[in-house]
Every structure is written in structure tokens, then in C-alpha cells.
Amino acid sequence: SELHTLTERLNSLGLGSALTPFPGSDPVNNPFDLFRSYISEELSKITGVSRDLVYPALEWTNTPDRGDLVIPIPRLRVKGTPPIELAKKWAAEFPENSYLKAVVANGPFIQFFFNPSVLFNLVLKDILTLNDDFGNSTIGKGKRTVVEFSSPNIAKPFHAGHLRSTIIGGFISNLHEKLGYEVIRLNYLGDWGKQFGILAVGFKRYGSEQELESNPINHLFNVYVRINKDIEAEKEASTNAYYEDHPNEKPQEKVEVEEKKPQEIKKGDKKPELATPAVPGVPAFVPTSATDDEARSYFKKMEDGDEEALALWKKFRDLSIVKYKDTYKRLNIEYDSYSGESQVSKEVMQKATKLFEEKNLLTEDKGAKLIDLTPYNKKLGKAIVQKKDGTSLYLTRDVGAAMDRYEKYKFDKMIYVIASQQDLHTAQFFKILDLMGFEWASRLQHVNFGMVQGMSTRKGTVVFLDNILEETKDAMHDVMKKNEAKYSQVENPDEIADLVGIAAVMIQDMQAKRINNYAFNWSRMLSFEGDTGAYLQYAHSRLCSIERNAESLVDLSTLHEADFSLLKEPIAEELVRILAQYPDILLASLRSLEPSTVVTYLFKLTHCVSSCYDILWVAGQTPELAKARLALYSSARRVLSNGMELLNLTPVKRM
Ligand code: ARG
């Protein structure tokens, strides 16, 4: 019936009713698919080339002067005649029609220019009636996608890797939702390991119930830092005492072997290595710390399920989650589940170990068990899956967590948004799951990203997302104050500074391809000029003010009935051509999972809108013309707002 209404609409636009949508295309929601369907059908008739080959060969253009869609003739694989001649011939043979304003041969390409009047009547009407839903589609209907993102470690700093994961994962979740998928947002907390024994001991020594309640994340971090200092000091003391007694055993580089996540290992870090014995056969001196021992046995109690030990840990976890929720909310993110390394069940870990054995995957090395992945891919190396003492590892917990999740969600796709430092880690557990015989291992996807250089707040360390956001808000507030006249008109400057600041951080992050590294640049990020988050917010608020100013002249609820034939200027045509791309941009983003696809589009849109202001005046025009132009501006505002919300930004109405 959706298609039925489309046919009626095409009829009313004089486009005939004979369109056969290309299989899998979505001409109802996506104007580009409508044009692709039409063009591919006609071009297939003229060329005798299968529509299956023509359709996917239709490409976007880089600039409007090259048309809206273009086809490189060599892609049709017709032999004998040079592509340049074929292009000329076929362009000339293309039938008269109302879909297209022009069909132009240009070298070995044919360029197709959409008929703007069709776009005005189709696209503007759609935007003005569908509002928030414009751009959405139902291609994901009935499919479930799990997106795991952010996943910080309790009591450790929230670093740039977590920030990027949060931003990119939030976008990927929204995108799937808008395209009809059911989405499960998952936060996989680093909430297990010896560090929680350390933390518990530390809390008993230095903790404050009150501070824990009021600011768990910062407090636990402070406690963690402090107790680690104690451990360091004790180890040093034991080392000094030992060498006073054994002056002949030269002190050697000693680095504690502790399990670190690949993200936490910094460039300058010493490679963890075991101290080698000074005298062969004699064990090297191992520094001791009473506090460390205490922590170890505390964590052992946790692993054994000791309720008292677990109660304190659970309190840390629960209170941290309460706080996390608040901060994520600032970014419009809400999780369906706060899972974490602690939540991987004993049963599933046993099941995994059993499968390792059944499938003959294990080899042993010095008491540790590992899986040799080099036969499948040299780069994957050998993965340790069980330590000497039998305890689990970050890697195996990921294996178990994936199994648990499949049982629970029966996902069609699961996306892990994790920094590229963990490429190897992720590839290893994906491969292991595959070797274990899980068919669904092929449904796992790693979305990776590069590093941020120099992300520290102006005050010092980043403890959690909150610190970054507060700092940005304050800085943005300072920038706003510089324009006194404007600033005095903003009713809620604190709130606006927050929303504009958040946009600044997020746009800086999503501007380029994920895999690129970038430098956290305060002054560029906070600027209102150039392609920044503040500029997008400003563009949105200016469009809002145009609507506000016209409210008394034009009935904004009937803009979809405006007379679009009054929109004649080339710049108006250019704008509607950009607006028509939005649904197609979402589909392209689904393929690339690159937020930059949307960000780049939004800048193109706002630049075009800003060129419109000089030419398409609303004030002082006849009511009909004012209404038509307003319909165009209002459409632009809605698409901009939809795009910003897709990126998890909150568009501001005034600033
Ligand atoms: N908590 C981890 C870290 O900070 C990230 C977790 C990524 N997700 C996963 N399934 N391993 O490094």
C-alpha cells in the first residue's frame, strides 16, 4: 500500500505509473532509489545491459554541476565501441521524461540531473509531513543488532578510547534504529580482576561512604591511586631491604607482570617481562607488599563467591553505574544493559573450556594453555586462553561474553566498537569463536578507530566523561561571553554552553574517517567558524529564528501546501537536491559505519543554506513567496535537526 500511494503520487506529478522498483530498493522512503529505479530501467532498455548491472553502477557525484547521479560507462562492460561514443549515443537516445531535467554525456560518463520540480513536490512535502521520520527506513525490520560501546573500566580513568567508542557507538546504534533494526545497546564494563581486590583494600583504608555516594567515580579513582602508591612503596622497601642483605645480587630492571588491556599500554611503557634470575637456577628476588597480598586474597574471595567480599564490590559497581547513567544521558545515550567482565558466568567459561578441548584447539606452554592461531593467519599469533593458576583472562572472558550474548539475544549482527589498539585482541577472539564451531561468529563485526592525541583537560587528568564535558562547557561559556550583545539575549546560557560544547567535542571526533588519529585541539574545537560543532548548532539556531520571525505572517503548520513552483532560483534547486540525498546518506552510512559520512553531509547542507540567505529573502515578500521559501528553510532545519539527533547531538533553538 506504501507503494500504491507512491504510484498515485508519481501520477499526480506527471511521472506515469509504470515504475518497477529495483528489487531491494526503497523508492518510497528514498528519492535516490526512485530515480535509480527509473534510470536503470530506461537505460537497460536502451543499452540491452541487464538492469542488475546498471543499477549498482549509478554513482553519486561530487558536485552539483556533474548531475545528481552519474554512470561510468565502462562499468557496463560493453565491448567494441569506445565508452565515450556509447555515452554520447545513449544520452541522446534517453527518452523524454519528467523525472529528469537533463541527461548529459561527459566523456565516458552519462550525468543525470533530477527535475527540481519533482524534488520540490516530492521531497519537501515528505520532509514537512514526516518530520522526525524523514530519512528513516524499514530495511532492518525484524533484525536485531547488538552494539557494544564505551565500556570503561571502573576505578580507572576514562580515556580517549572510551570517549571515541561512546561517540561512534552511539551513532551506530541510532543509525540502525532509524533504519528499522531492533538495537540492543550494551556497555561491557571493566569490572573484574585483581584491581577490585586492590580497590576494596584501599577503600577500607582510605574510603569515605559519603564521598562514595556523592561521587563514586572520582572517589574510587582517588582511592585506587592512593592504595597503589602504598603498594609501590612497600615493594620498594622490600626491595631495598633485600639488596641491603644481598649486595652481590645486582638490582635489575623489574617490571611487574600484570594483565593490562592493550589500550592501556602506552608507547613508552616498558614491555612487561619477568625478572631474570641473577644466578642461573636461583629464583630472582620478587618484591613483596603486604597490601598487595591482602588485595590478592580479597580478589580470590570474590572469585570464590564470598558474599561479604562481593557486597562491597557490588556497591562500587552499582554506584558507579548510577553515575554513568547520568553522564551518558547528557549525550542522549541510554543503555539496555550494563554488562561487564564480571557478568560472564562460570558455567559459560566451563562450557568454553570444554569446547576448546573437544575441538582440539589447545596447546600447553609452561603450564599456561594457549590456542595457536598462526595456521589460520600468521598475524593472529598464539593466544593464551588460561593462566597457570587456572584463572580466566580478558580474552577468554570475551569468548564467554559473546556466547552468553548469543544465547540471550540471538542477534543477527553484533558490533564491537573498540579502539584499533585492540584489533589483534578482537580478531583473536572472533577467530576462536569461529574455531569453536559457532556459525554466528560470522555475524560479529569490529568497528575500530584511531587515537586521540593530547586529550587532557585544562585542569589535569580525565577521570570520567563528566570531566571532559564540564571542562568543554566552561570553555564554551567563556567563548560565548565574548560576544556580550548576543550573550545577554540567551536565557539559559549554561544549558546552551553545555549543548554547544558537547557538539564541539563530538563533531571534532566524527569529522574524519574513524581510523584516523587526531589531536584534541581546544581552540579549533571551540571555534564558531569553519566546520565545527558550534557552527552546526549556530546554523540550526539561525534556521529556527527564521521560522520564529515568520510565525506571525505564515501558518507554519501548512507549509507542505506551499506553492513550490515559486522556488525558481538555482540556489533553491541546489538546496532541494541536497535535501533529497539525506535518506541515501543514511543507507551509505550503514555500509561504512562512518559518522563522517553524515557529518560531511551536514556541512554541505549548512553551507548551502547559508548561501541561500543572501538570495532567498522571506521578509518583505508576498505571502505566497514567503511561504514557499519558508517551506524550503523549514525543510532544511528539519533535515539538519534529524542529522544532528542521529549523531546524538541536541540541536539548540537559540544561542
Ligand atoms: N574495558 C576495555 C578497555 O578499556 C574495553 C572493552 C572492549 N570490549 C570488549 N568486548 N573487549 O580497554
Tab-separated table of N, CA, C and O and ligand atoms in Angstrom, residues 148-154 156-157 159 161-162 165 187-191 260-264 341 394 397-398 401 405 416-419 422 425-426 429, ligand 1:
chain	number	residue	atom	x	y	z
A	148	GLU	N	27.950	-3.008	21.166
A	148	GLU	CA	28.689	-2.855	22.421
A	148	GLU	C	29.602	-1.656	22.279
A	148	GLU	O	30.427	-1.603	21.365
A	149	PHE	N	29.444	-0.673	23.170
A	149	PHE	CA	30.290	0.518	23.050
A	149	PHE	C	30.504	1.211	24.394
A	149	PHE	O	29.776	0.972	25.335
A	150	SER	N	31.521	2.031	24.424
A	150	SER	CA	32.028	2.793	25.589
A	150	SER	C	32.856	1.896	26.517
A	150	SER	O	34.047	2.002	26.567
A	151	SER	N	32.226	1.029	27.273
A	151	SER	CA	32.901	0.004	28.074
A	151	SER	C	34.128	0.487	28.858
A	151	SER	O	35.237	-0.021	28.668
A	152	PRO	N	33.949	1.471	29.746
A	152	PRO	CA	35.079	1.938	30.559
A	152	PRO	C	35.391	0.951	31.683
A	152	PRO	O	34.639	0.011	31.902
A	153	ASN	N	36.510	1.203	32.350
A	153	ASN	CA	36.925	0.362	33.463
A	153	ASN	C	36.674	1.096	34.767
A	153	ASN	O	37.160	2.216	34.950
A	154	ILE	N	35.928	0.471	35.666
A	154	ILE	CA	35.624	1.100	36.950
A	154	ILE	C	36.929	1.364	37.708
A	154	ILE	O	37.830	0.530	37.713
A	156	LYS	N	39.269	3.249	36.989
A	156	LYS	CA	40.398	3.688	36.164
A	156	LYS	C	39.938	4.861	35.309
A	156	LYS	O	38.738	5.048	35.097
A	157	PRO	N	40.878	5.641	34.782
A	157	PRO	CA	40.461	6.819	34.016
A	157	PRO	C	39.696	6.440	32.752
A	157	PRO	O	39.911	5.396	32.164
A	159	HIS	N	39.548	7.079	29.244
A	159	HIS	CA	40.479	7.713	28.311
A	159	HIS	C	39.840	7.949	26.942
A	159	HIS	O	38.666	7.620	26.712
A	161	GLY	N	40.048	6.574	24.214
A	161	GLY	CA	39.496	5.409	23.532
A	161	GLY	C	38.044	5.177	23.937
A	161	GLY	O	37.200	4.839	23.109
A	162	HIS	N	37.759	5.386	25.213
A	162	HIS	CA	36.384	5.227	25.674
A	162	HIS	C	35.494	6.333	25.121
A	162	HIS	O	34.345	6.096	24.778
A	165	SER	N	34.718	5.506	21.511
A	165	SER	CA	33.805	4.368	21.446
A	165	SER	C	32.378	4.824	21.770
A	165	SER	O	31.413	4.405	21.123
A	187	ASN	N	26.839	-1.956	27.402
A	187	ASN	CA	28.067	-1.414	27.953
A	187	ASN	C	28.782	-2.546	28.690
A	187	ASN	O	28.226	-3.137	29.615
A	188	TYR	N	29.966	-2.867	28.239
A	188	TYR	CA	30.706	-4.008	28.792
A	188	TYR	C	31.776	-3.464	29.725
A	188	TYR	O	32.905	-3.192	29.302
A	189	LEU	N	31.401	-3.289	30.970
A	189	LEU	CA	32.296	-2.619	31.918
A	189	LEU	C	33.510	-3.464	32.269
A	189	LEU	O	33.420	-4.687	32.371
A	190	GLY	N	34.626	-2.784	32.466
A	190	GLY	CA	35.798	-3.440	33.048
A	190	GLY	C	35.570	-3.449	34.553
A	190	GLY	O	35.902	-2.493	35.235
A	191	ASP	N	34.947	-4.505	35.045
A	191	ASP	CA	34.519	-4.504	36.443
A	191	ASP	C	34.975	-5.768	37.165
A	191	ASP	O	34.356	-6.215	38.111
A	260	LYS	N	47.267	-6.214	31.444
A	260	LYS	CA	46.835	-4.885	31.034
A	260	LYS	C	46.065	-5.024	29.752
A	260	LYS	O	46.394	-5.849	28.912
A	261	LYS	N	45.029	-4.191	29.590
A	261	LYS	CA	44.329	-4.222	28.310
A	261	LYS	C	45.191	-3.485	27.298
A	261	LYS	O	45.841	-2.520	27.643
A	262	PRO	N	45.153	-3.972	26.073
A	262	PRO	CA	46.053	-3.380	25.077
A	262	PRO	C	45.948	-1.858	25.019
A	262	PRO	O	46.941	-1.190	24.796
A	263	GLN	N	44.761	-1.321	25.285
A	263	GLN	CA	44.571	0.122	25.203
A	263	GLN	C	45.341	0.865	26.261
A	263	GLN	O	45.617	2.046	26.135
A	264	GLU	N	45.588	0.152	27.372
A	264	GLU	CA	46.223	0.846	28.477
A	264	GLU	C	47.733	0.875	28.345
A	264	GLU	O	48.421	1.553	29.080
A	341	GLU	N	32.759	-7.497	32.432
A	341	GLU	CA	33.571	-8.706	32.523
A	341	GLU	C	33.136	-9.593	33.691
A	341	GLU	O	33.248	-10.820	33.628
A	394	TYR	N	41.173	-11.653	30.064
A	394	TYR	CA	40.372	-10.703	29.292
A	394	TYR	C	39.883	-11.352	28.001
A	394	TYR	O	38.705	-11.258	27.636
A	397	ARG	N	37.303	-14.136	28.629
A	397	ARG	CA	36.042	-13.549	29.089
A	397	ARG	C	35.262	-13.016	27.888
A	397	ARG	O	34.044	-13.104	27.844
A	398	ASP	N	35.972	-12.487	26.908
A	398	ASP	CA	35.281	-12.023	25.703
A	398	ASP	C	34.654	-13.187	24.939
A	398	ASP	O	33.585	-13.042	24.350
A	401	ALA	N	31.612	-14.043	27.008
A	401	ALA	CA	30.599	-12.990	26.926
A	401	ALA	C	29.830	-13.083	25.608
A	401	ALA	O	28.604	-12.944	25.573
A	405	ARG	N	25.886	-13.725	25.173
A	405	ARG	CA	25.051	-12.765	24.455
A	405	ARG	C	24.274	-13.423	23.337
A	405	ARG	O	23.139	-13.062	23.061
A	416	TYR	N	31.168	-4.518	17.787
A	416	TYR	CA	32.024	-4.106	18.893
A	416	TYR	C	32.721	-2.813	18.493
A	416	TYR	O	33.469	-2.804	17.522
A	417	VAL	N	32.487	-1.752	19.243
A	417	VAL	CA	33.170	-0.500	18.935
A	417	VAL	C	34.364	-0.372	19.882
A	417	VAL	O	34.206	0.021	21.045
A	418	ILE	N	35.512	-0.763	19.402
A	418	ILE	CA	36.722	-0.811	20.234
A	418	ILE	C	37.906	-0.235	19.450
A	418	ILE	O	38.037	-0.451	18.241
A	419	ALA	N	38.776	0.466	20.155
A	419	ALA	CA	39.936	1.122	19.536
A	419	ALA	C	40.787	0.144	18.725
A	419	ALA	O	40.837	-1.051	19.022
A	422	GLN	N	43.149	-2.599	19.893
A	422	GLN	CA	42.679	-3.938	20.242
A	422	GLN	C	42.271	-4.745	19.012
A	422	GLN	O	41.524	-5.715	19.122
A	425	HIS	N	43.463	-8.331	19.569
A	425	HIS	CA	42.621	-8.962	20.589
A	425	HIS	C	41.270	-9.391	19.993
A	425	HIS	O	40.816	-10.516	20.167
A	426	THR	N	40.647	-8.459	19.292
A	426	THR	CA	39.314	-8.723	18.741
A	426	THR	C	39.368	-9.808	17.664
A	426	THR	O	38.551	-10.729	17.664
A	429	PHE	N	39.674	-13.254	19.365
A	429	PHE	CA	38.509	-13.937	19.942
A	429	PHE	C	37.423	-14.206	18.896
A	429	PHE	O	36.669	-15.163	19.018
B	1	ARG	N1	37.177	-2.175	29.069
B	1	ARG	C1	38.013	-2.344	27.926
B	1	ARG	C2	39.140	-1.306	27.932
B	1	ARG	O1	39.068	-0.322	28.497
B	1	ARG	C3	37.274	-2.221	26.639
B	1	ARG	C4	36.303	-3.318	26.402
B	1	ARG	C5	36.060	-3.537	24.940
B	1	ARG	N2	35.122	-4.555	24.706
B	1	ARG	C6	35.375	-5.858	24.687
B	1	ARG	N3	34.401	-6.679	24.443
B	1	ARG	N4	36.591	-6.293	24.895
B	1	ARG	O2	40.158	-1.442	27.350
